[in-house]
Short mmCIF file of C-alpha atoms in Angstrom, two decimals:
data_model
loop_
_atom_site.label_atom_id
_atom_site.label_comp_id
_atom_site.label_asym_id
_atom_site.label_seq_id
_atom_site.Cartn_x
_atom_site.Cartn_y
_atom_site.Cartn_z
CA MET A 1 0.03 0.01 0.06
CA SER A 2 1.25 3.49 -0.89
CA SER A 3 2.63 5.61 1.86
CA LYS A 4 2.02 8.81 -0.25
CA GLY A 5 -1.27 9.28 1.13
CA THR A 6 -2.78 11.16 -1.94
CA ALA A 7 -6.16 10.26 -0.61
CA GLY A 8 -5.48 11.57 2.93
CA ALA A 9 -4.43 14.92 3.86
CA ALA A 10 -7.47 16.90 2.80
CA GLY A 11 -9.74 13.89 3.24
CA GLY A 12 -10.80 14.01 -0.43
CA PRO A 13 -10.55 11.47 -3.29
CA PRO A 14 -7.28 10.42 -4.64
CA PRO A 15 -6.58 12.20 -8.17
CA VAL A 16 -7.06 10.43 -11.38
CA GLY A 17 -4.00 7.97 -11.94
CA ALA A 18 -3.21 7.77 -8.09
CA PRO A 19 -1.41 4.56 -6.89
CA LEU A 20 -3.62 1.67 -6.37
CA GLY A 21 -2.83 1.45 -2.79
CA ASP A 22 -4.25 5.15 -2.29
CA LYS A 23 -7.51 4.06 -4.27
CA GLN A 24 -7.93 1.02 -2.09
CA GLU A 25 -7.48 3.02 1.20
CA TYR A 26 -10.08 5.53 0.04
CA ALA A 27 -12.59 2.80 -0.94
CA ALA A 28 -12.12 0.73 2.13
CA ALA A 29 -12.94 3.54 4.53
CA MET A 30 -16.31 4.03 2.99
CA ILE A 31 -16.86 0.25 2.80
CA LYS A 32 -16.01 0.13 6.46
CA GLU A 33 -18.27 3.18 7.16
CA GLU A 34 -21.15 1.42 5.10
CA LEU A 35 -20.73 -1.82 7.09
CA GLU A 36 -20.67 0.07 10.63
CA ASP A 37 -23.62 2.27 9.73
CA MET A 38 -25.68 -1.01 8.89
CA ASP A 39 -24.72 -2.55 12.09
CA SER A 40 -25.68 0.49 14.00
CA ARG A 41 -29.08 0.30 12.53
CA GLY A 42 -29.60 -3.40 13.40
CA TRP A 43 -28.96 -4.75 9.92
CA ASP A 44 -27.23 -7.94 10.37
CA VAL A 45 -24.88 -8.55 7.49
CA HIS A 46 -22.57 -10.89 9.10
CA MET A 47 -21.80 -14.26 7.45
CA ALA A 48 -24.41 -13.54 4.86
CA GLU A 49 -24.41 -14.58 1.11
CA ALA A 50 -21.34 -16.82 1.29
CA GLY A 51 -18.39 -14.62 0.00
CA PHE A 52 -19.72 -11.21 -0.62
CA GLY A 53 -21.19 -10.69 2.85
CA GLU A 54 -17.83 -11.51 4.37
CA LEU A 55 -15.69 -9.40 2.17
CA PRO A 56 -16.47 -5.94 3.97
CA GLN A 57 -15.82 -7.61 7.44
CA THR A 58 -11.89 -7.16 7.48
CA GLU A 59 -9.37 -4.51 6.58
CA TYR A 60 -7.51 -6.89 4.49
CA THR A 61 -10.48 -7.98 2.41
CA ARG A 62 -11.96 -4.38 2.14
CA HIS A 63 -8.51 -3.39 0.51
CA LYS A 64 -7.88 -6.45 -1.50
CA TYR A 65 -11.43 -6.84 -3.03
CA ALA A 66 -12.13 -3.15 -2.90
CA GLY A 67 -12.88 -2.94 -6.65
CA GLU A 68 -15.01 -5.94 -6.73
CA ILE A 69 -16.96 -4.74 -3.68
CA LEU A 70 -17.66 -1.51 -5.33
CA ALA A 71 -18.78 -3.11 -8.54
CA GLY A 72 -21.09 -5.22 -6.64
CA MET A 73 -22.45 -2.35 -4.70
CA VAL A 74 -23.09 -0.40 -7.91
CA ILE A 75 -25.09 -3.19 -9.44
CA ARG A 76 -27.02 -3.61 -6.31
CA GLY A 77 -27.64 0.19 -6.05
CA ARG A 78 -28.89 0.45 -9.51
CA LEU A 79 -31.37 -2.52 -9.18
CA GLN A 80 -32.47 -1.17 -5.79
CA ALA A 81 -32.93 2.48 -7.36
CA ALA A 82 -35.03 0.81 -10.05
CA VAL A 83 -37.55 -0.78 -7.68
CA PHE A 84 -37.26 2.07 -4.88
CA ASP A 85 -38.07 4.80 -7.53
CA THR A 86 -40.80 2.91 -9.08
CA PHE A 87 -42.55 2.19 -5.79
CA MET A 88 -42.20 5.78 -4.88
CA GLU A 89 -43.84 6.67 -8.06
CA LEU A 90 -46.75 4.33 -7.47
CA CYS A 91 -47.15 5.83 -3.92
CA LEU A 92 -47.15 9.47 -5.41
CA GLN A 93 -49.77 8.35 -7.99
CA GLY A 94 -51.89 6.96 -5.17
CA VAL A 95 -51.74 3.36 -6.35
CA CYS A 96 -49.64 2.07 -3.33
CA SER A 97 -48.96 3.48 0.10
CA LEU A 98 -45.84 4.27 2.19
CA SER A 99 -47.55 2.56 5.16
CA ALA A 100 -46.44 -0.83 3.33
CA LEU A 101 -42.97 0.14 4.68
CA GLU A 102 -43.87 0.24 8.29
CA ARG A 103 -43.63 -3.45 9.07
CA PRO A 104 -40.60 -5.76 8.70
CA VAL A 105 -40.16 -7.50 5.50
CA SER A 106 -39.30 -11.46 5.82
CA TRP A 107 -36.38 -11.32 3.58
CA ASN A 108 -36.00 -15.13 3.18
CA ASN A 109 -39.55 -15.87 2.20
CA ARG A 110 -39.68 -16.28 -1.67
CA SER A 111 -42.83 -15.59 -3.45
CA GLY A 112 -44.97 -17.94 -5.47
CA GLY A 113 -48.75 -19.10 -5.95
CA ASP A 114 -51.97 -17.79 -6.96
CA ASN A 115 -51.93 -14.67 -4.78
CA PRO A 116 -51.10 -10.97 -5.44
CA ARG A 117 -47.46 -11.30 -4.25
CA GLY A 118 -46.84 -14.18 -6.53
CA TRP A 119 -48.53 -12.43 -9.55
CA ILE A 120 -46.30 -9.47 -8.96
CA SER A 121 -43.31 -11.61 -9.12
CA ARG A 122 -44.54 -13.25 -12.34
CA MET A 123 -45.42 -9.68 -13.75
CA LEU A 124 -41.71 -8.62 -12.99
CA GLY A 125 -40.66 -11.43 -15.28
CA VAL A 126 -42.02 -9.64 -18.29
CA PHE A 127 -39.42 -6.92 -17.98
CA SER A 128 -35.80 -7.14 -19.34
CA CYS A 129 -34.19 -6.10 -16.17
CA PHE A 130 -35.28 -9.32 -14.52
CA ARG A 131 -34.71 -11.72 -17.42
CA VAL A 132 -30.87 -11.26 -17.66
CA ASN A 133 -28.21 -13.66 -16.47
CA MET A 134 -26.66 -11.85 -13.42
CA GLU A 135 -23.68 -13.99 -13.68
CA TRP A 136 -22.83 -12.61 -17.09
CA VAL A 137 -23.68 -9.14 -15.76
CA GLN A 138 -21.09 -9.16 -12.82
CA SER A 139 -18.58 -10.68 -15.39
CA ASP A 140 -18.96 -7.63 -17.53
CA TRP A 141 -18.34 -5.54 -14.47
CA GLY A 142 -15.14 -7.18 -13.87
CA ILE A 143 -16.22 -9.83 -11.43
CA SER A 144 -14.92 -13.26 -12.34
CA ARG A 145 -17.59 -15.53 -13.74
CA GLY A 146 -18.50 -18.45 -11.42
CA LYS A 147 -17.75 -16.51 -8.09
CA LYS A 148 -21.43 -16.08 -7.58
CA TRP A 149 -20.79 -13.60 -4.60
CA PHE A 150 -23.69 -11.40 -5.22
CA ASP A 151 -27.44 -12.15 -4.42
CA TYR A 152 -29.64 -9.79 -6.24
CA ASP A 153 -32.98 -11.19 -5.08
CA ALA A 154 -33.49 -8.58 -2.26
CA ALA A 155 -34.69 -5.92 -4.67
CA TYR A 156 -37.21 -8.10 -6.33
CA LEU A 157 -38.43 -9.37 -2.92
CA TRP A 158 -38.84 -5.99 -1.52
CA PHE A 159 -40.85 -4.55 -4.40
CA GLU A 160 -43.25 -7.71 -4.59
CA THR A 161 -43.84 -7.28 -0.91
CA VAL A 162 -44.63 -3.62 -0.48
CA VAL A 163 -46.75 -3.46 -3.43
CA ALA A 164 -48.73 -6.52 -2.52
CA ARG A 165 -49.34 -4.82 1.07
CA SER A 166 -50.70 -1.73 -0.43
CA PHE A 167 -52.07 -1.93 -4.00
CA THR A 168 -55.29 -0.28 -5.09
CA SER A 169 -55.12 -1.91 -8.53
CA LEU A 170 -52.64 -4.41 -10.01
CA ASP A 171 -53.45 -3.31 -13.57
CA ALA A 172 -52.49 0.28 -12.50
CA VAL A 173 -49.38 -1.02 -10.86
CA PHE A 174 -48.29 -2.72 -14.16
CA ASN A 175 -49.18 0.40 -16.29
CA ILE A 176 -47.26 2.67 -14.14
CA THR A 177 -44.38 0.50 -13.74
CA ARG A 178 -44.14 0.29 -17.53
CA ARG A 179 -44.60 3.79 -18.01
CA LYS A 180 -41.80 4.65 -15.54
CA GLY A 181 -39.54 2.55 -17.51
CA LEU A 182 -36.91 1.83 -15.01
CA PHE A 183 -37.38 -2.02 -15.50
CA GLY A 184 -36.47 -1.99 -19.26
CA ALA A 185 -38.39 -3.03 -22.28
CA VAL A 186 -41.26 -5.50 -22.03
CA ASN A 187 -40.89 -8.98 -23.44
CA ALA A 188 -43.79 -9.16 -25.88
CA GLU A 189 -44.13 -13.11 -25.64
CA ALA A 190 -44.02 -13.04 -21.78
CA LEU A 191 -46.67 -10.18 -21.57
CA LYS A 192 -49.04 -11.96 -23.77
CA LYS A 193 -48.64 -15.16 -21.77
CA LEU A 194 -49.30 -13.15 -18.56
CA GLU A 195 -52.34 -11.17 -19.87
CA GLU A 196 -53.92 -14.46 -21.53
CA LYS A 197 -53.10 -17.10 -18.96
CA ASP A 198 -52.34 -15.33 -15.73
CA PRO A 199 -54.38 -12.13 -15.23
CA PRO A 200 -54.68 -10.57 -11.85
CA ASN A 201 -57.71 -11.82 -9.95
CA PRO A 202 -60.09 -8.93 -9.63
CA ALA A 203 -61.07 -10.27 -6.12
CA TRP A 204 -57.65 -9.82 -4.75
CA VAL A 205 -57.09 -7.05 -2.24
CA ALA A 206 -53.92 -5.52 -0.50
CA ASP A 207 -52.98 -7.19 2.76
CA ILE A 208 -50.68 -4.86 4.92
CA ASN A 209 -49.35 -8.08 6.76
CA THR A 210 -48.08 -9.72 3.54
CA ASN A 211 -44.63 -11.29 4.04
CA SER A 212 -44.02 -9.86 7.36
CA THR A 213 -42.01 -10.87 10.53
CA ASN A 214 -42.02 -10.06 14.04
CA TYR A 215 -38.13 -9.97 14.05
CA TRP A 216 -36.44 -7.36 12.18
CA GLY A 217 -32.83 -7.45 11.41
CA GLY A 218 -32.53 -6.18 7.76
CA SER A 219 -32.20 -8.04 4.53
CA GLY A 220 -28.98 -9.90 5.71
CA THR A 221 -27.38 -8.52 2.45
CA PHE A 222 -24.52 -5.96 2.34
CA ALA A 223 -25.45 -2.52 0.93
CA CYS A 224 -29.06 -3.20 0.84
CA TRP A 225 -30.69 0.29 1.20
CA LEU A 226 -34.33 -0.50 0.77
CA PRO A 227 -36.54 0.64 3.57
CA ASP A 228 -38.64 -1.48 5.71
CA ASN A 229 -39.79 -1.23 9.55
CA ILE A 230 -39.75 2.63 9.13
CA ASP A 231 -40.79 5.07 11.70
CA PRO A 232 -44.69 5.67 11.32
CA GLY A 233 -43.96 9.32 11.67
CA LEU A 234 -42.42 9.25 8.09
CA THR A 235 -45.84 8.03 6.64
CA GLN A 236 -47.69 10.71 8.72
CA LEU A 237 -45.64 13.34 7.00
CA GLY A 238 -47.92 12.99 3.93
CA VAL A 239 -46.98 11.18 0.56
CA TYR A 240 -44.81 13.84 -0.94
CA ASP A 241 -42.86 14.68 2.11
CA GLY A 242 -42.39 10.97 3.05
CA VAL A 243 -41.18 10.11 -0.53
CA MET A 244 -38.83 13.05 -0.37
CA ALA A 245 -37.41 12.01 3.10
CA LEU A 246 -36.89 8.29 2.10
CA SER A 247 -35.47 9.39 -1.23
CA LYS A 248 -32.97 11.60 0.23
CA ASP A 249 -31.48 8.79 2.44
CA PHE A 250 -31.57 6.17 -0.24
CA HIS A 251 -30.02 8.19 -3.07
CA MET A 252 -27.25 9.60 -0.60
CA ARG A 253 -26.02 6.12 -0.34
CA ARG A 254 -26.23 5.21 -3.96
CA ALA A 255 -24.53 8.44 -5.00
CA ARG A 256 -21.68 7.91 -2.55
CA THR A 257 -21.25 4.25 -4.01
CA GLU A 258 -21.09 5.68 -7.56
CA MET A 259 -18.81 8.27 -6.80
CA HIS A 260 -16.26 5.83 -5.20
CA TYR A 261 -16.55 3.36 -8.09
CA ALA A 262 -15.72 6.18 -10.44
CA VAL A 263 -12.71 7.36 -8.19
CA PHE A 264 -11.42 3.70 -8.09
CA PHE A 265 -11.45 2.96 -11.65
CA ASP A 266 -10.65 6.61 -12.90
CA ILE A 267 -14.04 6.89 -14.73
CA ASP A 268 -15.45 10.06 -15.93
CA ARG A 269 -18.71 10.32 -13.90
CA ASP A 270 -20.45 11.25 -17.30
CA ALA A 271 -18.93 8.16 -19.01
CA GLU A 272 -21.13 5.22 -19.71
CA TYR A 273 -20.87 2.07 -17.60
CA PRO A 274 -21.22 -1.43 -19.14
CA GLU A 275 -24.49 -1.66 -21.05
CA ASP A 276 -25.26 -5.34 -20.30
CA MET A 277 -28.63 -4.51 -18.73
CA GLU A 278 -31.57 -2.42 -19.68
CA GLY A 279 -33.33 -0.12 -17.24
CA GLU A 280 -31.64 1.59 -14.26
CA LEU A 281 -28.60 -0.72 -14.31
CA ASN A 282 -26.80 0.86 -17.47
#
């Protein structure tokens, strides 16, 4: 590791072309801060997800795998932003409610079956963002294929849960989601199958207790910023102010990650990233 300390004196990022050691030092400090902040909130990320959940745990791994950790965080952040911003839009449109975020999510409970949450899961399957091979995606971001360090299910599970808890119309959910455009293009064949063979049951109603648990410890995944078990005071602010408060916290974390990724790899923040996924990930 470099002893020059180009990242250090002023506390700012190292300059373009700085030694790798300085970039690792700068990235590792943020990764440690993220881990400590998650721990302070009661989000249990220890020993989760085989390799990736363990990588941020020590100084050695935070430095050695800084680039891969940052790449994984950026991928996660973009997927999370797609579902987060779409749900916020659904709330602003009056189709869903922020009250869905007040109860803890059961993060290990996968969806399925003839029920609203199961249908929402199948609905997501018509969008290109949810039809890609994530192992190939991470390979294009410089993460060796076959490592399978990264679990991306949390974003889908969260969206299915909070929509199923608060929807007023699943048809409206689909239409607004499609119009928002963050999940990428719609697969025409998959959409036709959904419409003809698996339309939503008009008798279904939202259930605020969908996929809830009495124990809350976060998703168990590192760098998962999707809110659940929130203070009811946030929903009492009103829809607009509640959305703004939640968005400020979420996007601060995402922007910090994107900035550190750009610094580490000497990337122009206005330059394009790997274009291997449609929607918010590219």
